[in-house]
XYZ file of C-alpha atoms in Angstrom:
603
model
C 0.000 0.000 0.000
C 1.499 3.332 -1.065
C 1.964 6.078 1.524
C -0.241 8.496 -0.418
C -3.141 6.034 -0.522
C -2.673 5.129 3.140
C -2.682 8.768 4.228
C -5.819 9.329 2.146
C -7.496 6.508 4.078
C -6.388 7.925 7.429
C -7.551 11.433 6.489
C -10.926 9.956 5.537
C -11.193 8.270 8.945
C -10.355 11.551 10.675
C -13.132 13.286 8.724
C -15.601 10.514 9.606
C -14.761 10.777 13.312
C -15.282 14.549 13.058
C -18.894 14.101 11.878
C -20.562 13.890 15.350
C -19.599 17.526 15.864
C -21.619 18.711 12.852
C -25.106 20.140 13.272
C -25.688 23.072 10.948
C -29.246 23.997 10.041
C -30.821 23.454 7.496
C -28.315 20.881 6.174
C -28.023 18.700 9.274
C -31.598 18.561 10.470
C -32.614 16.131 11.879
C -29.165 16.060 13.516
C -28.103 12.552 12.472
C -29.328 12.876 8.879
C -26.560 14.924 7.251
C -23.917 13.112 9.298
C -25.143 9.758 8.004
C -25.173 10.967 4.394
C -21.586 12.258 4.620
C -20.477 9.111 6.443
C -21.684 6.698 3.792
C -20.500 8.958 0.928
C -16.956 9.184 2.321
C -16.874 5.501 3.153
C -18.162 4.565 -0.310
C -15.195 6.411 -1.863
C -12.759 4.732 0.551
C -14.279 1.336 -0.262
C -14.001 1.969 -4.011
C -10.300 2.843 -3.825
C -9.694 -0.039 -1.434
C -11.287 -2.565 -3.815
C -9.431 -1.419 -6.922
C -6.107 -1.495 -5.073
C -6.388 -4.602 -2.880
C -7.546 -8.151 -2.527
C -8.324 -9.436 0.952
C -6.971 -12.787 2.138
C -10.283 -13.703 3.705
C -9.348 -17.263 4.657
C -6.422 -16.075 6.759
C -8.539 -13.873 9.036
C -9.288 -15.961 12.119
C -11.759 -14.115 14.332
C -14.886 -15.586 15.909
C -16.309 -12.146 16.829
C -15.975 -11.003 13.214
C -17.535 -14.236 11.951
C -20.491 -13.848 14.332
C -20.908 -10.215 13.292
C -21.044 -11.220 9.617
C -23.606 -13.941 10.356
C -25.671 -11.399 12.316
C -25.696 -9.166 9.230
C -26.648 -12.186 7.138
C -29.793 -12.695 9.211
C -30.476 -8.954 9.084
C -30.337 -9.214 5.281
C -32.791 -12.131 5.304
C -35.147 -10.093 7.494
C -34.859 -7.283 4.935
C -35.980 -9.644 2.151
C -38.978 -10.692 4.279
C -39.893 -7.098 5.163
C -43.406 -5.903 4.233
C -41.900 -2.505 3.375
C -38.564 -2.860 1.587
C -38.025 0.864 0.930
C -38.394 1.886 4.586
C -36.318 -1.108 5.675
C -33.530 -0.154 3.283
C -33.319 3.583 3.901
C -35.213 4.515 7.059
C -35.992 8.223 7.200
C -34.192 11.386 8.387
C -35.855 11.308 11.808
C -33.930 8.156 12.802
C -31.325 7.839 10.018
C -31.596 4.085 10.293
C -32.267 1.422 7.687
C -30.326 -1.605 6.448
C -28.120 0.440 4.098
C -26.834 2.657 6.909
C -26.299 -0.316 9.230
C -24.378 -2.082 6.455
C -22.018 0.873 6.253
C -21.236 0.450 9.957
C -20.102 -3.094 9.145
C -17.978 -1.804 6.246
C -16.526 0.796 8.617
C -15.444 -1.929 11.048
C -13.865 -4.019 8.280
C -12.021 -1.111 6.668
C -10.750 0.179 10.014
C -9.498 -3.293 10.939
C -7.818 -3.944 7.567
C -6.299 -0.507 6.977
C -5.353 1.302 10.200
C -1.940 0.567 11.712
C -0.780 0.822 15.344
C 0.389 4.450 15.417
C -2.668 5.790 13.634
C -5.058 3.988 15.990
C -3.754 6.028 18.897
C -4.000 9.274 16.914
C -7.560 8.513 15.831
C -8.594 7.616 19.382
C -7.077 10.847 20.699
C -8.940 12.726 17.978
C -12.190 11.076 19.077
C -11.546 12.330 22.609
C -11.080 15.869 21.237
C -14.402 15.594 19.375
C -16.010 14.317 22.579
C -14.605 17.327 24.426
C -16.030 19.756 21.836
C -19.415 18.036 21.747
C -19.539 18.238 25.558
C -18.457 21.899 25.461
C -21.392 22.765 23.199
C -23.714 21.071 25.705
C -22.222 23.122 28.554
C -22.639 26.350 26.570
C -26.244 25.392 25.904
C -26.712 24.692 29.606
C -25.622 28.217 30.518
C -27.976 29.473 27.770
C -25.254 31.062 25.662
C -27.041 29.898 22.500
C -30.569 30.412 23.827
C -31.543 32.627 20.875
C -30.316 30.067 18.345
C -31.183 26.698 19.888
C -34.293 25.575 21.767
C -33.881 22.853 24.386
C -35.086 21.906 27.853
C -33.160 21.497 31.083
C -31.003 18.767 29.515
C -28.924 20.108 26.597
C -28.808 18.242 23.294
C -25.430 19.452 21.994
C -25.122 18.337 18.350
C -27.054 15.092 18.882
C -30.679 16.235 19.084
C -31.252 14.175 22.230
C -29.508 14.117 25.652
C -29.658 10.311 25.747
C -27.718 10.080 22.477
C -25.231 12.631 23.788
C -24.591 10.486 26.866
C -24.284 7.287 24.800
C -21.732 8.924 22.512
C -19.564 10.147 25.390
C -19.874 7.025 27.551
C -17.284 4.778 25.800
C -14.918 7.751 25.450
C -14.952 8.178 29.240
C -13.464 4.710 29.767
C -10.984 5.061 26.886
C -9.765 8.370 28.323
C -9.375 6.938 31.837
C -7.484 3.913 30.476
C -5.083 6.205 28.623
C -4.624 8.186 31.856
C -3.443 5.086 33.709
C -1.310 3.809 30.840
C 0.378 7.103 29.857
C 3.904 7.727 31.185
C 4.335 11.330 30.072
C 3.137 13.506 32.982
C 1.626 16.281 30.855
C -0.333 13.830 28.691
C -1.272 11.829 31.770
C -2.935 14.809 33.432
C -4.600 15.780 30.156
C -6.224 12.344 30.032
C -7.250 12.624 33.687
C -8.776 16.050 33.012
C -10.556 14.612 29.983
C -11.958 11.751 32.071
C -13.292 14.059 34.790
C -14.705 16.390 32.160
C -16.561 13.593 30.325
C -17.860 12.257 33.638
C -19.146 15.733 34.509
C -20.920 16.173 31.157
C -22.554 12.725 31.294
C -23.709 13.022 34.924
C -24.440 16.721 35.384
C -25.274 17.884 31.867
C -27.031 14.978 30.137
C -28.483 13.581 33.412
C -29.212 10.337 31.560
C -30.088 7.483 33.903
C -29.194 4.791 31.349
C -25.693 6.275 31.240
C -25.567 6.340 35.073
C -26.190 2.578 35.119
C -23.667 2.094 32.311
C -20.992 3.984 34.247
C -21.665 1.890 37.359
C -21.388 -1.445 35.499
C -18.369 -0.356 33.457
C -16.623 1.002 36.571
C -17.322 -2.143 38.603
C -15.737 -4.248 35.891
C -12.795 -1.864 35.570
C -12.119 -1.969 39.317
C -12.923 -5.564 40.214
C -11.355 -7.210 37.155
C -8.348 -4.864 36.954
C -5.310 -6.886 35.788
C -2.410 -7.380 38.193
C -3.961 -5.626 41.181
C -1.555 -4.796 44.035
C -2.580 -5.056 47.688
C -2.783 -1.258 47.975
C -4.968 -1.132 44.883
C -7.321 -3.785 46.280
C -7.735 -1.782 49.480
C -8.370 1.360 47.422
C -11.015 -0.384 45.303
C -12.834 -1.648 48.411
C -12.701 1.854 49.919
C -14.101 3.460 46.746
C -16.941 0.932 46.586
C -17.816 1.411 50.267
C -17.867 5.214 49.922
C -19.998 5.006 46.762
C -22.517 2.575 48.306
C -22.703 4.535 51.590
C -23.236 7.837 49.736
C -25.994 6.339 47.609
C -27.769 4.818 50.625
C -27.532 8.096 52.518
C -28.958 10.112 49.651
C -31.686 7.533 49.192
C -32.805 8.016 52.821
C -32.772 11.812 52.923
C -34.345 14.625 50.933
C -31.840 17.286 51.970
C -30.193 17.290 48.542
C -33.388 18.675 46.971
C -32.603 22.092 48.468
C -29.071 22.115 47.025
C -28.004 24.005 43.918
C -29.957 22.625 40.894
C -26.680 21.869 39.098
C -26.035 19.190 41.737
C -29.541 18.345 42.964
C -31.135 17.531 39.583
C -28.636 14.804 38.618
C -28.987 13.336 42.130
C -32.776 13.351 41.832
C -32.568 11.489 38.514
C -30.033 9.053 39.977
C -32.133 8.323 43.074
C -35.261 7.940 40.931
C -33.777 4.686 39.584
C -34.559 3.014 42.920
C -37.919 4.689 43.477
C -41.304 3.430 42.339
C -41.817 3.361 38.590
C -43.252 6.543 37.127
C -45.528 6.731 34.101
C -42.617 7.025 31.631
C -40.902 3.918 33.049
C -44.196 1.995 33.086
C -44.761 3.037 29.492
C -41.338 1.738 28.480
C -41.837 -1.597 30.247
C -45.220 -1.931 28.539
C -43.458 -1.193 25.259
C -41.137 -4.158 25.911
C -44.127 -6.380 26.757
C -45.781 -5.461 23.458
C -42.530 -6.139 21.623
C -42.220 -9.594 23.174
C -45.818 -10.398 22.228
C -45.057 -9.351 18.658
C -41.942 -11.549 18.650
C -44.092 -14.665 19.120
C -45.806 -13.960 15.802
C -42.575 -13.615 13.759
C -39.793 -15.189 15.816
C -37.297 -16.207 13.142
C -36.789 -13.291 10.722
C -38.705 -10.592 12.569
C -40.656 -7.773 10.953
C -37.722 -6.327 9.012
C -35.456 -3.311 9.650
C -37.287 -0.123 10.655
C -40.546 -2.037 11.179
C -40.746 -1.997 14.955
C -43.761 0.337 14.700
C -45.617 -2.237 12.565
C -45.107 -4.897 15.236
C -45.973 -2.474 18.036
C -49.200 -1.310 16.396
C -50.435 -4.820 15.696
C -50.030 -5.796 19.352
C -50.706 -2.395 20.927
C -52.710 -2.663 24.134
C -54.026 0.525 25.797
C -54.744 -1.404 29.003
C -51.039 -1.838 29.749
C -49.615 0.696 32.246
C -48.572 3.995 30.702
C -49.572 3.121 27.159
C -52.198 5.844 26.798
C -49.593 8.424 27.802
C -47.273 7.262 24.995
C -49.449 5.572 22.354
C -47.049 5.792 19.382
C -43.472 4.473 19.297
C -41.081 3.278 16.592
C -38.334 1.909 18.843
C -38.340 -0.420 21.835
C -35.930 1.768 23.849
C -34.033 -1.476 24.349
C -31.359 -2.535 21.856
C -31.875 -6.268 22.324
C -35.656 -6.119 21.894
C -35.184 -3.905 18.836
C -32.927 -6.560 17.282
C -35.303 -9.358 18.297
C -38.376 -7.731 16.744
C -36.746 -6.307 13.616
C -34.313 -9.122 12.727
C -35.524 -12.168 14.653
C -34.263 -14.658 17.214
C -31.240 -15.974 15.289
C -29.967 -12.454 14.612
C -30.138 -11.672 18.339
C -28.276 -14.891 19.209
C -25.430 -14.088 16.824
C -25.300 -10.455 17.963
C -24.838 -11.660 21.554
C -22.254 -14.230 20.407
C -20.397 -11.446 18.583
C -20.469 -9.119 21.572
C -19.456 -11.576 24.287
C -16.887 -13.376 22.130
C -15.315 -9.965 21.500
C -15.181 -9.344 25.247
C -13.689 -12.806 25.771
C -11.030 -12.190 23.114
C -10.135 -8.894 24.795
C -10.046 -10.576 28.215
C -7.519 -13.139 26.935
C -5.140 -10.325 25.921
C -4.748 -9.325 29.587
C -3.582 -5.804 28.764
C -4.723 -2.499 30.210
C -6.024 -1.344 26.815
C -8.121 -4.474 26.311
C -9.398 -4.160 29.888
C -10.444 -0.551 29.302
C -12.201 -1.522 26.079
C -14.189 -4.220 27.873
C -15.327 -1.603 30.416
C -16.305 0.785 27.598
C -18.261 -1.913 25.766
C -20.039 -3.092 28.921
C -21.041 0.474 29.828
C -22.396 1.087 26.317
C -24.139 -2.299 26.179
C -25.927 -1.802 29.516
C -26.915 1.802 28.719
C -28.340 0.681 25.365
C -30.847 -1.502 27.255
C -32.788 1.677 28.010
C -31.946 3.848 25.008
C -32.560 4.524 21.338
C -30.054 4.274 18.504
C -28.528 6.936 16.273
C -25.504 7.708 14.120
C -22.992 9.178 16.576
C -23.227 6.497 19.306
C -23.073 3.785 16.633
C -20.071 5.433 15.007
C -17.973 5.420 18.179
C -19.158 1.910 19.099
C -18.208 0.375 15.754
C -14.937 2.320 15.622
C -14.005 0.726 18.946
C -15.097 -2.663 17.585
C -12.570 -2.166 14.787
C -9.920 -1.298 17.381
C -10.827 -4.375 19.436
C -10.363 -6.570 16.359
C -7.013 -4.885 15.750
C -5.928 -5.809 19.287
C -7.254 -9.375 19.314
C -6.766 -10.758 15.791
C -3.355 -12.193 14.925
C -1.171 -9.574 13.230
C -0.697 -10.503 9.584
C -0.714 -8.822 6.217
C -4.263 -9.532 5.094
C -4.064 -7.469 1.909
C -2.363 -8.138 -1.375
C -2.155 -5.793 -4.375
C -4.689 -6.324 -7.128
C -2.646 -7.101 -10.238
C -5.312 -6.438 -12.863
C -7.533 -3.693 -11.469
C -9.126 -2.791 -14.837
C -12.396 -4.607 -14.101
C -12.520 -3.015 -10.656
C -12.559 0.441 -12.215
C -16.045 -0.334 -13.522
C -17.159 0.133 -9.912
C -16.883 3.880 -10.551
C -20.321 3.804 -12.199
C -22.263 2.325 -9.241
C -20.225 4.623 -6.963
C -21.322 7.742 -8.848
C -24.886 6.430 -9.077
C -24.970 5.775 -5.323
C -23.390 9.061 -4.224
C -25.413 11.296 -6.551
C -28.742 9.451 -6.487
C -28.905 8.268 -2.893
C -26.789 10.815 -1.047
C -26.352 14.192 -2.747
C -29.869 14.245 -4.174
C -31.666 13.343 -0.931
C -29.332 15.575 1.100
C -30.398 18.559 -1.028
C -34.020 17.458 -0.908
C -34.032 17.347 2.884
C -32.358 20.772 2.985
C -35.199 22.183 0.856
C -37.743 20.549 3.190
C -36.126 22.273 6.184
C -36.109 25.631 4.378
C -39.801 25.195 3.502
C -40.642 24.441 7.137
C -38.942 27.665 8.240
C -40.717 29.823 5.643
C -44.140 28.279 6.438
C -46.039 30.203 3.745
C -47.428 29.637 0.268
C -43.847 29.738 -1.013
C -43.013 26.773 1.206
C -45.749 24.692 -0.448
C -44.313 25.546 -3.878
C -40.886 24.347 -2.729
C -42.332 21.068 -1.524
C -44.322 20.613 -4.745
C -41.120 20.948 -6.745
C -39.313 18.476 -4.498
C -42.145 15.961 -4.811
C -41.280 15.580 -8.476
C -38.040 13.882 -7.409
C -39.312 10.411 -6.616
C -36.726 9.536 -3.979
C -37.201 7.405 -0.873
C -37.731 10.667 1.053
C -41.217 11.134 -0.431
C -43.164 9.866 2.638
C -41.070 12.068 4.952
C -41.558 15.063 2.621
C -45.309 14.462 2.400
C -45.605 14.335 6.193
C -43.930 17.742 6.470
C -46.206 18.990 3.671
C -49.260 17.851 5.665
C -48.043 19.766 8.726
C -47.672 22.951 6.672
C -51.132 22.487 5.145
C -52.603 22.679 8.671
C -55.807 20.974 7.525
C -56.602 23.741 5.023
C -56.871 21.523 1.942
C -58.271 18.041 2.486
C -58.170 17.146 -1.203
C -54.427 17.793 -1.266
C -54.068 15.886 2.001
C -55.825 12.896 0.406
C -53.378 13.030 -2.511
C -50.352 13.160 -0.207
C -51.602 10.404 2.094
C -52.523 8.157 -0.839
C -48.977 8.506 -2.146
C -47.596 7.737 1.314
C -49.660 4.549 1.422
C -48.054 3.408 -1.838
C -44.671 3.756 -0.127
C -45.688 2.673 3.386
C -48.784 0.440 3.179
C -48.456 -0.724 6.813
C -48.237 2.675 8.460
C -51.388 3.135 10.539
C -51.481 6.915 10.633
C -51.430 7.141 6.841
C -54.706 5.208 6.755
C -56.355 6.906 9.755
C -55.529 10.421 8.544
C -56.641 9.491 5.026
C -59.988 8.320 6.403
C -60.538 11.589 8.272
C -59.726 13.748 5.248
C -61.953 11.611 3.002
C -64.790 12.243 5.450
C -64.212 15.991 5.199
C -64.604 15.917 1.410
C -67.692 13.684 1.671
C -66.296 10.349 0.497
C -67.716 8.223 3.302
C -67.412 4.814 1.591
C -63.713 5.365 0.888
C -63.224 6.786 4.389
C -64.771 3.638 5.847
C -62.299 1.431 3.947
C -59.344 3.566 5.038
C -60.360 3.567 8.712
C -61.060 -0.170 8.599
C -57.573 -0.749 7.238
C -56.131 1.384 10.062
C -58.126 -0.698 12.559
C -56.805 -3.962 11.071
C -53.231 -2.697 11.459
C -53.841 -1.489 15.049
C -56.851 -3.456 16.299
C -56.860 -2.350 19.955
C -56.681 1.398 19.331
C -59.820 2.776 20.993
C -59.873 5.935 18.910
C -59.678 3.952 15.671
C -62.446 1.593 16.792
C -64.670 4.547 17.686
C -63.936 6.565 14.526
C -64.453 3.624 12.186
C -67.655 2.573 14.021
C -69.160 6.039 13.564
C -68.445 5.896 9.829
C -69.973 2.389 9.709
C -73.178 3.803 11.188
C -73.167 6.774 8.820
C -72.883 4.385 5.864
C -75.503 1.965 7.272
C -72.973 -0.804 7.938
C -74.684 -1.764 11.206
C -73.310 -5.302 11.384
C -69.790 -4.017 10.839
C -70.231 -1.563 13.733
C -71.575 -4.369 15.935
C -68.538 -6.475 15.092
C -66.273 -3.692 16.362
C -68.443 -3.210 19.438
C -68.184 -6.918 20.267
C -64.422 -6.830 19.700
C -64.158 -3.819 22.011
C -66.100 -5.471 24.842
C -64.145 -8.709 24.456
C -60.675 -7.165 24.542
C -61.158 -3.710 26.115
C -64.302 -4.084 28.223
C -63.485 -1.496 30.881
C -63.006 1.351 28.432
C -65.660 4.019 28.009
C -65.341 3.977 24.206
C -66.868 0.465 24.111
C -70.010 1.679 25.893
C -70.099 4.774 23.700
C -70.083 2.630 20.519
C -72.822 0.399 21.948
C -74.909 3.470 22.775
C -74.493 4.904 19.264
C -75.537 1.606 17.688
C -78.662 1.449 19.861
C -79.550 5.024 18.956
C -79.107 4.169 15.287
C -81.479 1.176 15.491
C -83.899 3.173 17.634
C -83.303 1.272 20.892
C -83.299 4.466 22.941
C -83.627 2.888 26.406
C -80.728 0.542 25.742
C -78.753 3.498 24.458
C -79.399 5.427 27.685
C -78.380 2.414 29.739
């Protein structure tokens, strides 16, 4: 490999690791969208050059974690083929920046990092990641002190460049353990104290700025591993570890028994309140999340092997939605389980989850066998991230740092060999330039510009904005459903005929999305098409059978169109599955009024 090509690769990796810092409106809104587009564009170019220059000696790479990861992706691909909505499963949408294509680029990122980056550059890239973590945290601190209050809107917990405090904490969490490991390992005093300062700083941002309870638990588990499994512990170190644990446990128990901290400065009291709330009775948000997991596990029983397909958690959730579960009425619509393992289980199936767990724990085992401080620190980082992801959602920046560290872990654990050999006749490989250009222009540049125009239209919010969106609708990209949803918001119910057109197009792209059908039914009613409205609302009910509002709305239309037996069917379903809910009695009363059974209706 020539030096020029190698330095191009390394520069590309530096640029990729810089991406979490970006969040410039209107290009990078939603926050992960533009980052994801740039990530896969840069990586596509790196992959192209890599393939025309090298062959990989695949058979010589002996790594169980890598094998399990590849098998996991194989099952994810099979779940994609079985998906009821291939387009959404492939590309996701800007709100989440998920989809099989993006997840596949994370795998390519791991492979390219492992095959290309050498020892010295790993350290430089890791240090650079810590600098990016510092800057991302600094933006959160500046937001906290309201320096950017006129430019950015956020609540008590700053978002930094992530769009969500949970994602901010997940991004910084592995970096905390990497920084602390470097602090212990470093011999140079100046660098050593820089790493210590970095560790304390990241700890401060995660605990006091993001105030994310999932990250609190992750820090505890990662720290326990780091302390209790520390290699080559001396007697003094063992005593110190026991002392630290005793102080931590005593402090937590004391705070849990007293309310004095509530009168302290909010900078300190609010994180403590969120920390202590972990041990308190479950609140409505926690009950809602647990109910979400219950619904997910019910859905799993219907499609256990290949799941519902990438980005189809909402389809599974809606089909098994149950308003009687605790907290579900407070949060009736979700598209993620807020639990990484349940997300994998529902979207990709049982076998995918098994191989993901085999990948993760075999990677930890391989690191444990190395018995070095670096491998020990990586295990702590991975455990912290893994535990925190039990209660979190996914996004680009946390995934980027996770998979970058996976590449580093493979570098540390796989036998050092030259796995690349020059490609002698690269002429055929140059033909890859055509799919590269097609991919970058058609599926990156084009949709990046389209989303930018959508954001501009949302800011204008006038007749001109509708003209912009009309022009963008002519580009039939996978962003059409997302664009149409923003169009509907700007219409503000002023034009039901246009709404019907937009929703009908959305249904062509996303036939299993409940709200497309329910909103279509309501707008068809407004323009007097009751028969079509009935069909649309019935379809919404089939996709989400226990939604009380859908049962009520569709029953009313049944009565208006003289479909009495159909309304009775829904009434019977309601009493069978949701008998304590007032909507069931309301439907029964309406039916009795319609058939002139007034006394029964009153009853």
